[in-house]
Amino acid sequence: MPELPEVETTRRGLLPKVTNRRVRRVMVRDARLRWPVPANLGKVMEQRVIHGISRRGKYLLWDVESSSGGGFLLCHLGMSGSMFTVSARARPALHDHIDIVLSGGTVVRYHDPRRFGAMLWIAGPNPTHPLLDRLGPEPLEPSFDGLHLFRDSRSRSMSVKQFIMDGQVVVGVGNIYASEALFVAGIRPTTPAGRVSLPRYLRLADTIKSTLAKAIRAGGSSLRDYVKADGQSGTFQLDTQVYGRESQPCRVCKSPIRSIRQGQRSTFYCARCQT
DNA sequence: CGAGAGTCCTGAAGGC
DNA sequence: TGCCTTCAGGACTCTC
Protein backbone atom coordinates (compact mmCIF):
# COMPACT_ATOMS: atom_id res chain seq x y z
CA MET A 1 0.00 0.00 0.00
CA PRO A 2 2.15 2.79 -1.24
CA GLU A 3 2.02 5.98 0.72
CA LEU A 4 3.93 9.10 -0.20
CA PRO A 5 7.35 7.77 0.88
CA GLU A 6 6.90 4.68 -1.29
CA VAL A 7 5.79 6.77 -4.25
CA GLU A 8 8.77 9.08 -3.83
CA THR A 9 11.09 6.10 -3.50
CA THR A 10 9.64 4.68 -6.69
CA ARG A 11 10.16 8.00 -8.46
CA ARG A 12 13.79 8.22 -7.39
CA GLY A 13 14.42 4.63 -8.39
CA LEU A 14 12.90 5.01 -11.84
CA LEU A 15 14.27 8.44 -12.66
CA PRO A 16 17.83 7.50 -13.73
CA LYS A 17 16.54 4.51 -15.65
CA VAL A 18 13.97 6.35 -17.75
CA THR A 19 15.29 9.87 -18.17
CA ASN A 20 16.29 10.63 -21.76
CA ARG A 21 15.16 7.20 -22.89
CA ARG A 22 12.82 6.83 -25.80
CA VAL A 23 9.60 4.88 -25.48
CA ARG A 24 9.69 2.02 -27.94
CA ARG A 25 6.50 0.27 -27.08
CA VAL A 26 3.67 0.38 -24.56
CA MET A 27 2.03 -2.95 -23.84
CA VAL A 28 -1.26 -2.88 -21.96
CA ARG A 29 -2.24 -6.38 -20.98
CA ASP A 30 -5.12 -5.30 -18.76
CA ALA A 31 -6.60 -1.83 -19.13
CA ARG A 32 -9.05 -2.22 -16.25
CA LEU A 33 -7.52 -0.01 -13.58
CA ARG A 34 -9.45 2.50 -11.51
CA TRP A 35 -10.26 4.14 -14.80
CA PRO A 36 -9.65 2.42 -18.10
CA VAL A 37 -6.13 2.89 -19.41
CA PRO A 38 -6.53 5.05 -22.54
CA ALA A 39 -6.56 2.93 -25.65
CA ASN A 40 -4.25 5.36 -27.42
CA LEU A 41 -1.56 5.34 -24.72
CA GLY A 42 0.90 3.57 -26.97
CA LYS A 43 0.17 5.87 -29.84
CA VAL A 44 0.82 9.04 -27.85
CA MET A 45 3.91 7.77 -26.04
CA GLU A 46 5.75 5.65 -28.54
CA GLN A 47 8.89 7.14 -30.10
CA ARG A 48 8.87 10.02 -27.65
CA VAL A 49 11.63 10.78 -25.13
CA ILE A 50 11.01 10.81 -21.39
CA HIS A 51 12.37 14.01 -19.91
CA GLY A 52 11.79 13.14 -16.26
CA ILE A 53 9.34 12.11 -13.57
CA SER A 54 7.89 14.45 -10.98
CA ARG A 55 5.50 13.78 -8.14
CA ARG A 56 2.39 15.55 -6.90
CA GLY A 57 0.99 13.94 -3.79
CA LYS A 58 0.88 10.25 -4.61
CA TYR A 59 0.67 10.89 -8.34
CA LEU A 60 3.69 10.37 -10.56
CA LEU A 61 3.94 12.56 -13.64
CA TRP A 62 6.15 11.36 -16.46
CA ASP A 63 7.19 14.20 -18.73
CA VAL A 64 6.99 12.65 -22.17
CA GLU A 65 8.21 15.39 -24.46
CA SER A 66 5.51 17.65 -23.11
CA SER A 67 7.32 20.61 -24.57
CA SER A 68 7.03 19.39 -28.13
CA GLY A 69 3.64 17.90 -28.74
CA GLY A 70 3.71 15.15 -26.13
CA GLY A 71 2.29 15.26 -22.65
CA PHE A 72 2.37 13.61 -19.28
CA LEU A 73 1.76 10.08 -18.13
CA LEU A 74 -0.19 10.37 -14.89
CA CYS A 75 0.25 7.36 -12.61
CA HIS A 76 -1.19 6.41 -9.27
CA LEU A 77 -0.18 3.20 -7.54
CA GLY A 78 -3.47 2.85 -5.69
CA MET A 79 -2.94 0.64 -2.72
CA SER A 80 -1.26 -2.36 -4.25
CA GLY A 81 0.51 -0.97 -7.30
CA SER A 82 4.21 -0.91 -8.01
CA MET A 83 6.45 0.12 -10.88
CA PHE A 84 9.84 -1.39 -11.38
CA THR A 85 12.32 -2.14 -14.12
CA VAL A 86 12.91 -5.57 -15.55
CA SER A 87 14.99 -6.88 -18.41
CA ALA A 88 13.39 -7.09 -21.83
CA ARG A 89 13.15 -10.85 -21.55
CA ALA A 90 11.44 -11.05 -18.19
CA ARG A 91 8.12 -12.78 -18.63
CA PRO A 92 5.16 -10.96 -17.13
CA ALA A 93 3.69 -12.42 -13.97
CA LEU A 94 0.13 -12.37 -12.77
CA HIS A 95 -1.13 -8.78 -12.34
CA ASP A 96 1.72 -7.29 -14.39
CA HIS A 97 -0.71 -5.14 -16.34
CA ILE A 98 1.47 -2.72 -18.29
CA ASP A 99 4.98 -2.66 -19.75
CA ILE A 100 6.70 0.47 -21.00
CA VAL A 101 9.55 -0.71 -23.20
CA LEU A 102 12.38 1.80 -23.48
CA SER A 103 15.33 2.27 -25.76
CA GLY A 104 18.31 0.33 -24.51
CA GLY A 105 16.27 -2.65 -23.45
CA THR A 106 14.86 -1.49 -20.15
CA VAL A 107 11.23 -2.28 -19.40
CA VAL A 108 9.22 -0.44 -16.79
CA ARG A 109 6.58 -2.81 -15.51
CA TYR A 110 3.39 -1.83 -13.72
CA HIS A 111 2.05 -4.43 -11.33
CA ASP A 112 -1.20 -3.97 -9.43
CA PRO A 113 -3.16 -6.92 -8.03
CA ARG A 114 -6.12 -4.88 -6.83
CA ARG A 115 -6.21 -2.52 -9.77
CA PHE A 116 -6.96 0.53 -7.64
CA GLY A 117 -4.21 2.39 -9.43
CA ALA A 118 -4.44 4.64 -12.46
CA MET A 119 -2.55 5.26 -15.67
CA LEU A 120 -3.83 8.25 -17.60
CA TRP A 121 -2.57 10.56 -20.32
CA ILE A 122 -2.46 14.35 -20.15
CA ALA A 123 -1.83 15.85 -23.56
CA GLY A 124 -0.01 19.13 -23.89
CA PRO A 125 2.74 21.14 -22.24
CA ASN A 126 1.20 21.48 -18.77
CA PRO A 127 0.33 18.78 -16.23
CA THR A 128 -3.20 19.97 -15.60
CA HIS A 129 -5.87 17.46 -14.74
CA PRO A 130 -9.05 17.40 -12.64
CA LEU A 131 -7.38 14.86 -10.34
CA LEU A 132 -4.64 17.37 -9.57
CA ASP A 133 -6.69 20.56 -9.45
CA ARG A 134 -7.76 20.57 -5.85
CA LEU A 135 -4.83 18.96 -4.13
CA GLY A 136 -3.51 20.57 -0.98
CA PRO A 137 0.13 21.50 -0.35
CA GLU A 138 3.01 19.06 -0.38
CA PRO A 139 3.76 18.09 3.23
CA LEU A 140 7.52 18.34 2.78
CA GLU A 141 7.42 21.80 1.24
CA PRO A 142 8.07 24.80 3.49
CA SER A 143 4.69 26.22 2.46
CA PHE A 144 3.04 23.48 4.49
CA ASP A 145 3.04 24.26 8.18
CA GLY A 146 0.94 24.20 11.32
CA LEU A 147 -0.59 27.55 10.61
CA HIS A 148 -2.01 26.16 7.37
CA LEU A 149 -3.55 23.25 9.28
CA PHE A 150 -4.91 25.56 11.94
CA ARG A 151 -6.51 27.96 9.49
CA ASP A 152 -7.95 25.21 7.33
CA SER A 153 -9.47 23.40 10.28
CA ARG A 154 -11.50 26.12 11.92
CA SER A 155 -15.17 25.11 12.01
CA ARG A 156 -14.31 21.62 10.82
CA SER A 157 -15.98 18.99 12.95
CA MET A 158 -14.35 15.90 11.49
CA SER A 159 -11.66 14.21 13.51
CA VAL A 160 -8.13 15.53 13.23
CA LYS A 161 -7.02 12.17 11.85
CA GLN A 162 -9.47 12.25 8.98
CA PHE A 163 -8.65 15.92 8.48
CA ILE A 164 -4.95 15.35 7.84
CA MET A 165 -5.81 12.48 5.51
CA ASP A 166 -7.92 14.80 3.34
CA GLY A 167 -5.94 15.43 0.17
CA GLN A 168 -7.39 18.89 -0.15
CA VAL A 169 -5.82 19.80 3.20
CA VAL A 170 -2.42 18.22 2.64
CA VAL A 171 -1.45 15.52 0.17
CA GLY A 172 0.23 12.25 0.82
CA VAL A 173 -0.70 11.55 4.44
CA GLY A 174 -2.17 8.05 4.30
CA ASN A 175 -3.66 5.89 6.98
CA ILE A 176 -0.43 4.58 8.44
CA TYR A 177 1.50 7.82 8.65
CA ALA A 178 -1.55 9.66 9.97
CA SER A 179 -1.61 7.40 13.04
CA GLU A 180 2.15 7.62 13.38
CA ALA A 181 2.36 11.40 13.12
CA LEU A 182 -0.47 11.91 15.60
CA PHE A 183 1.27 9.64 18.08
CA VAL A 184 4.54 11.53 17.87
CA ALA A 185 2.64 14.81 18.23
CA GLY A 186 0.75 13.48 21.25
CA ILE A 187 -2.62 14.27 19.75
CA ARG A 188 -5.68 12.05 20.16
CA PRO A 189 -6.89 11.07 16.67
CA THR A 190 -10.54 11.51 17.58
CA THR A 191 -10.23 15.18 18.52
CA PRO A 192 -12.38 17.36 16.24
CA ALA A 193 -10.05 19.15 13.83
CA GLY A 194 -11.53 22.52 14.72
CA ARG A 195 -10.68 22.09 18.39
CA VAL A 196 -6.97 21.48 17.97
CA SER A 197 -4.91 24.50 19.08
CA LEU A 198 -2.34 26.32 16.98
CA PRO A 199 0.64 25.13 19.07
CA ARG A 200 -0.50 21.55 18.64
CA TYR A 201 -0.92 21.99 14.88
CA LEU A 202 2.57 23.46 14.69
CA ARG A 203 3.84 20.32 16.35
CA LEU A 204 1.70 18.07 14.18
CA ALA A 205 2.94 19.64 10.95
CA ASP A 206 6.48 19.00 12.17
CA THR A 207 5.76 15.37 13.00
CA ILE A 208 4.06 14.82 9.63
CA LYS A 209 7.19 16.16 7.93
CA SER A 210 9.60 14.19 10.07
CA THR A 211 7.61 10.95 9.84
CA LEU A 212 7.40 11.11 6.05
CA ALA A 213 11.01 12.25 5.64
CA LYS A 214 12.25 9.43 7.82
CA ALA A 215 10.29 6.88 5.80
CA ILE A 216 11.71 8.27 2.55
CA ARG A 217 15.23 8.03 3.95
CA ALA A 218 14.50 4.41 4.80
CA GLY A 219 13.52 3.79 1.19
CA GLY A 220 9.81 3.54 1.74
CA SER A 221 8.27 1.58 4.54
CA SER A 222 7.94 -1.61 2.53
CA LEU A 223 4.50 -2.73 3.53
CA ARG A 224 3.25 -6.12 2.55
CA ASP A 225 3.09 -5.93 -1.22
CA TYR A 226 5.30 -2.94 -1.83
CA VAL A 227 8.05 -3.47 -4.38
CA LYS A 228 10.87 -1.03 -4.96
CA ALA A 229 11.70 0.40 -8.37
CA ASP A 230 14.48 -2.10 -8.96
CA GLY A 231 12.05 -4.95 -8.51
CA GLN A 232 13.44 -5.91 -5.13
CA SER A 233 10.62 -6.43 -2.72
CA GLY A 234 11.01 -4.44 0.43
CA THR A 235 11.44 -7.09 3.03
CA PHE A 236 12.59 -5.15 6.03
CA GLN A 237 10.12 -4.75 8.85
CA LEU A 238 8.10 -1.61 9.18
CA ASP A 239 9.00 -0.14 12.52
CA THR A 240 5.87 1.65 13.63
CA GLN A 241 5.07 3.34 16.90
CA VAL A 242 1.37 2.50 16.92
CA TYR A 243 0.13 1.31 13.53
CA GLY A 244 -0.74 -2.38 13.56
CA ARG A 245 0.23 -2.70 17.22
CA GLU A 246 -3.19 -3.19 18.83
CA SER A 247 -2.92 -4.43 22.43
CA GLN A 248 0.87 -4.27 22.33
CA PRO A 249 2.61 -1.99 24.84
CA CYS A 250 3.21 1.60 23.86
CA ARG A 251 6.88 2.08 23.12
CA VAL A 252 6.89 5.12 25.40
CA CYS A 253 4.61 4.35 28.36
CA LYS A 254 3.77 0.63 28.02
CA SER A 255 0.01 1.22 27.94
CA PRO A 256 -1.73 -1.08 25.46
CA ILE A 257 -2.18 0.46 22.03
CA ARG A 258 -5.81 0.92 21.11
CA SER A 259 -7.44 0.29 17.76
CA ILE A 260 -10.59 2.06 16.63
CA ARG A 261 -12.43 2.68 13.36
CA GLN A 262 -12.64 6.16 11.90
CA GLY A 263 -14.38 6.64 8.58
CA GLN A 264 -14.04 2.94 7.74
CA ARG A 265 -10.32 3.10 8.44
CA SER A 266 -8.41 1.62 11.33
CA THR A 267 -6.70 4.03 13.68
CA PHE A 268 -4.14 3.16 16.32
CA TYR A 269 -3.21 5.32 19.28
CA CYS A 270 -1.99 5.36 22.85
CA ALA A 271 -4.64 6.62 25.24
CA ARG A 272 -2.03 7.77 27.72
CA CYS A 273 0.43 9.53 25.40
CA GLN A 274 -2.19 11.08 23.14
CA THR A 275 -4.61 13.50 24.76
C1' DC B 1 -20.47 24.02 1.56
C1' DG B 2 -19.24 19.72 4.96
C1' DA B 3 -19.69 14.99 6.48
C1' DG B 4 -20.37 10.37 5.94
C1' DA B 5 -21.14 6.28 3.25
C1' DG B 6 -20.46 3.59 -0.91
C1' DT B 7 -17.49 1.93 -4.38
C1' DC B 8 -13.86 -0.35 -7.08
C1' DC B 9 -10.52 -5.01 -6.43
C1' DT B 10 -7.72 -9.09 -4.85
C1' DG B 11 -5.53 -11.72 -1.44
C1' DA B 12 -4.77 -12.82 3.28
C1' DA B 13 -6.64 -14.46 7.35
C1' DG B 14 -9.95 -16.46 10.27
C1' DG B 15 -14.09 -19.38 11.32
C1' DC B 16 -16.48 -23.57 10.82
C1' DT C 1 -9.13 -29.65 3.26
C1' DG C 2 -12.06 -26.26 1.58
C1' DC C 3 -15.58 -23.03 1.41
C1' DC C 4 -17.30 -18.82 3.23
C1' DT C 5 -16.95 -14.28 5.39
C1' DT C 6 -14.40 -10.37 6.75
C1' DC C 7 -10.99 -7.08 6.30
C1' DA C 8 -7.41 -4.13 4.29
C1' DG C 9 -6.64 0.16 1.77
C1' DG C 10 -6.66 5.29 -1.69
C1' DA C 11 -9.53 8.34 -3.01
C1' DC C 12 -13.12 9.36 -6.14
C1' DT C 13 -18.19 9.76 -6.20
C1' DC C 14 -22.58 9.98 -4.44
C1' DT C 15 -26.09 11.28 -1.00
C1' DC C 16 -27.85 13.90 2.65
XYZ file of C-alpha atoms (C1' of nucleotides) in Angstrom:
307
model
C 0.000 0.000 0.000
C 2.147 2.795 -1.235
C 2.025 5.977 0.723
C 3.930 9.102 -0.197
C 7.347 7.767 0.877
C 6.898 4.679 -1.288
C 5.786 6.767 -4.248
C 8.768 9.081 -3.830
C 11.093 6.101 -3.497
C 9.642 4.675 -6.688
C 10.155 7.997 -8.458
C 13.794 8.219 -7.392
C 14.420 4.635 -8.392
C 12.901 5.009 -11.842
C 14.271 8.443 -12.658
C 17.827 7.499 -13.728
C 16.537 4.512 -15.655
C 13.971 6.347 -17.749
C 15.288 9.874 -18.171
C 16.289 10.627 -21.762
C 15.160 7.197 -22.890
C 12.821 6.833 -25.796
C 9.601 4.876 -25.476
C 9.693 2.015 -27.937
C 6.498 0.268 -27.083
C 3.670 0.377 -24.557
C 2.028 -2.954 -23.837
C -1.257 -2.876 -21.962
C -2.244 -6.385 -20.981
C -5.123 -5.305 -18.757
C -6.598 -1.832 -19.129
C -9.055 -2.221 -16.255
C -7.524 -0.011 -13.584
C -9.454 2.499 -11.509
C -10.261 4.136 -14.805
C -9.654 2.422 -18.104
C -6.129 2.891 -19.408
C -6.530 5.047 -22.541
C -6.565 2.929 -25.655
C -4.249 5.365 -27.418
C -1.563 5.343 -24.715
C 0.900 3.566 -26.972
C 0.166 5.867 -29.844
C 0.815 9.043 -27.853
C 3.913 7.771 -26.040
C 5.751 5.652 -28.536
C 8.892 7.140 -30.103
C 8.872 10.018 -27.648
C 11.626 10.783 -25.134
C 11.012 10.809 -21.392
C 12.372 14.009 -19.914
C 11.794 13.143 -16.259
C 9.341 12.114 -13.566
C 7.890 14.449 -10.984
C 5.504 13.781 -8.140
C 2.386 15.551 -6.897
C 0.986 13.940 -3.788
C 0.880 10.252 -4.613
C 0.672 10.886 -8.337
C 3.686 10.368 -10.561
C 3.945 12.556 -13.635
C 6.149 11.359 -16.462
C 7.188 14.202 -18.728
C 6.988 12.649 -22.165
C 8.210 15.389 -24.464
C 5.505 17.648 -23.108
C 7.317 20.614 -24.575
C 7.028 19.393 -28.132
C 3.637 17.905 -28.738
C 3.714 15.153 -26.132
C 2.286 15.265 -22.655
C 2.371 13.607 -19.277
C 1.765 10.084 -18.134
C -0.193 10.375 -14.893
C 0.249 7.361 -12.613
C -1.187 6.414 -9.271
C -0.179 3.200 -7.537
C -3.467 2.850 -5.688
C -2.938 0.640 -2.723
C -1.260 -2.362 -4.254
C 0.507 -0.973 -7.297
C 4.206 -0.910 -8.006
C 6.455 0.117 -10.880
C 9.844 -1.389 -11.385
C 12.315 -2.141 -14.124
C 12.908 -5.568 -15.549
C 14.989 -6.880 -18.412
C 13.391 -7.092 -21.832
C 13.149 -10.847 -21.548
C 11.436 -11.051 -18.188
C 8.116 -12.776 -18.633
C 5.163 -10.956 -17.127
C 3.692 -12.424 -13.974
C 0.131 -12.371 -12.766
C -1.126 -8.782 -12.338
C 1.724 -7.287 -14.391
C -0.715 -5.144 -16.344
C 1.467 -2.716 -18.289
C 4.977 -2.655 -19.755
C 6.703 0.465 -21.003
C 9.547 -0.714 -23.197
C 12.383 1.795 -23.482
C 15.328 2.270 -25.758
C 18.306 0.329 -24.509
C 16.267 -2.655 -23.449
C 14.857 -1.485 -20.147
C 11.232 -2.279 -19.401
C 9.221 -0.439 -16.785
C 6.576 -2.810 -15.514
C 3.392 -1.825 -13.722
C 2.054 -4.434 -11.328
C -1.200 -3.973 -9.432
C -3.158 -6.923 -8.027
C -6.116 -4.876 -6.834
C -6.206 -2.525 -9.774
C -6.956 0.532 -7.643
C -4.214 2.393 -9.426
C -4.436 4.644 -12.460
C -2.553 5.257 -15.673
C -3.830 8.252 -17.601
C -2.569 10.559 -20.316
C -2.459 14.346 -20.150
C -1.829 15.851 -23.561
C -0.010 19.131 -23.893
C 2.737 21.141 -22.245
C 1.199 21.481 -18.769
C 0.328 18.777 -16.234
C -3.195 19.970 -15.600
C -5.868 17.462 -14.741
C -9.050 17.402 -12.642
C -7.380 14.864 -10.342
C -4.642 17.373 -9.567
C -6.688 20.559 -9.451
C -7.763 20.567 -5.852
C -4.832 18.958 -4.131
C -3.513 20.566 -0.980
C 0.128 21.501 -0.353
C 3.010 19.062 -0.380
C 3.759 18.091 3.231
C 7.521 18.343 2.776
C 7.422 21.803 1.239
C 8.074 24.801 3.495
C 4.690 26.216 2.460
C 3.040 23.485 4.493
C 3.040 24.262 8.184
C 0.939 24.201 11.323
C -0.590 27.552 10.608
C -2.007 26.155 7.370
C -3.546 23.246 9.276
C -4.909 25.558 11.942
C -6.514 27.965 9.494
C -7.952 25.210 7.335
C -9.468 23.396 10.282
C -11.504 26.120 11.922
C -15.170 25.108 12.009
C -14.308 21.616 10.819
C -15.977 18.986 12.952
C -14.355 15.900 11.493
C -11.661 14.207 13.506
C -8.133 15.530 13.226
C -7.017 12.175 11.845
C -9.474 12.252 8.982
C -8.655 15.919 8.479
C -4.946 15.347 7.837
C -5.807 12.478 5.506
C -7.917 14.800 3.341
C -5.936 15.427 0.170
C -7.390 18.893 -0.150
C -5.818 19.799 3.205
C -2.423 18.220 2.635
C -1.454 15.522 0.165
C 0.234 12.253 0.823
C -0.702 11.545 4.436
C -2.169 8.051 4.304
C -3.663 5.888 6.982
C -0.430 4.579 8.441
C 1.502 7.821 8.648
C -1.551 9.660 9.975
C -1.612 7.403 13.037
C 2.153 7.616 13.381
C 2.363 11.402 13.116
C -0.468 11.908 15.603
C 1.268 9.636 18.080
C 4.544 11.534 17.872
C 2.641 14.806 18.229
C 0.753 13.478 21.248
C -2.622 14.273 19.748
C -5.678 12.053 20.164
C -6.886 11.072 16.667
C -10.539 11.513 17.578
C -10.225 15.185 18.517
C -12.376 17.357 16.242
C -10.055 19.146 13.832
C -11.533 22.523 14.717
C -10.684 22.092 18.391
C -6.972 21.479 17.975
C -4.915 24.497 19.077
C -2.337 26.318 16.976
C 0.636 25.131 19.069
C -0.499 21.547 18.643
C -0.919 21.991 14.878
C 2.572 23.463 14.692
C 3.841 20.319 16.352
C 1.697 18.074 14.179
C 2.939 19.641 10.948
C 6.478 19.004 12.167
C 5.759 15.374 13.001
C 4.063 14.824 9.633
C 7.193 16.160 7.926
C 9.599 14.187 10.066
C 7.614 10.949 9.837
C 7.399 11.111 6.053
C 11.006 12.248 5.638
C 12.247 9.428 7.820
C 10.290 6.881 5.796
C 11.708 8.270 2.552
C 15.230 8.030 3.951
C 14.500 4.406 4.797
C 13.524 3.786 1.191
C 9.806 3.536 1.740
C 8.273 1.585 4.539
C 7.937 -1.615 2.528
C 4.504 -2.732 3.525
C 3.250 -6.116 2.549
C 3.094 -5.925 -1.217
C 5.301 -2.945 -1.830
C 8.050 -3.468 -4.385
C 10.869 -1.026 -4.965
C 11.702 0.402 -8.366
C 14.481 -2.100 -8.961
C 12.045 -4.952 -8.515
C 13.436 -5.908 -5.133
C 10.615 -6.427 -2.721
C 11.013 -4.437 0.426
C 11.445 -7.088 3.031
C 12.594 -5.150 6.028
C 10.122 -4.751 8.847
C 8.098 -1.610 9.177
C 8.995 -0.143 12.521
C 5.867 1.654 13.628
C 5.073 3.344 16.903
C 1.375 2.498 16.925
C 0.131 1.306 13.535
C -0.742 -2.378 13.559
C 0.227 -2.700 17.222
C -3.191 -3.191 18.830
C -2.915 -4.434 22.433
C 0.866 -4.265 22.333
C 2.610 -1.992 24.844
C 3.206 1.595 23.863
C 6.879 2.079 23.123
C 6.892 5.121 25.402
C 4.613 4.351 28.363
C 3.774 0.630 28.017
C 0.010 1.224 27.940
C -1.731 -1.085 25.464
C -2.175 0.462 22.027
C -5.814 0.918 21.111
C -7.437 0.288 17.755
C -10.591 2.060 16.627
C -12.430 2.680 13.363
C -12.641 6.164 11.897
C -14.376 6.637 8.577
C -14.044 2.939 7.744
C -10.323 3.096 8.445
C -8.414 1.623 11.331
C -6.703 4.033 13.685
C -4.143 3.161 16.319
C -3.206 5.322 19.278
C -1.993 5.362 22.852
C -4.643 6.621 25.244
C -2.032 7.775 27.718
C 0.427 9.525 25.404
C -2.190 11.080 23.139
C -4.614 13.501 24.763
C -20.473 24.022 1.557
C -19.237 19.718 4.964
C -19.687 14.986 6.480
C -20.369 10.366 5.944
C -21.144 6.280 3.252
C -20.462 3.589 -0.913
C -17.485 1.929 -4.376
C -13.858 -0.350 -7.084
C -10.515 -5.014 -6.426
C -7.724 -9.093 -4.854
C -5.526 -11.723 -1.441
C -4.768 -12.825 3.281
C -6.643 -14.465 7.353
C -9.947 -16.459 10.265
C -14.091 -19.377 11.319
C -16.484 -23.571 10.823
C -9.135 -29.654 3.263
C -12.063 -26.259 1.577
C -15.575 -23.030 1.410
C -17.297 -18.824 3.230
C -16.950 -14.284 5.388
C -14.396 -10.366 6.753
C -10.990 -7.083 6.303
C -7.411 -4.130 4.290
C -6.636 0.158 1.765
C -6.662 5.295 -1.690
C -9.525 8.345 -3.006
C -13.116 9.358 -6.141
C -18.195 9.759 -6.198
C -22.578 9.983 -4.438
C -26.090 11.277 -0.998
C -27.850 13.901 2.653
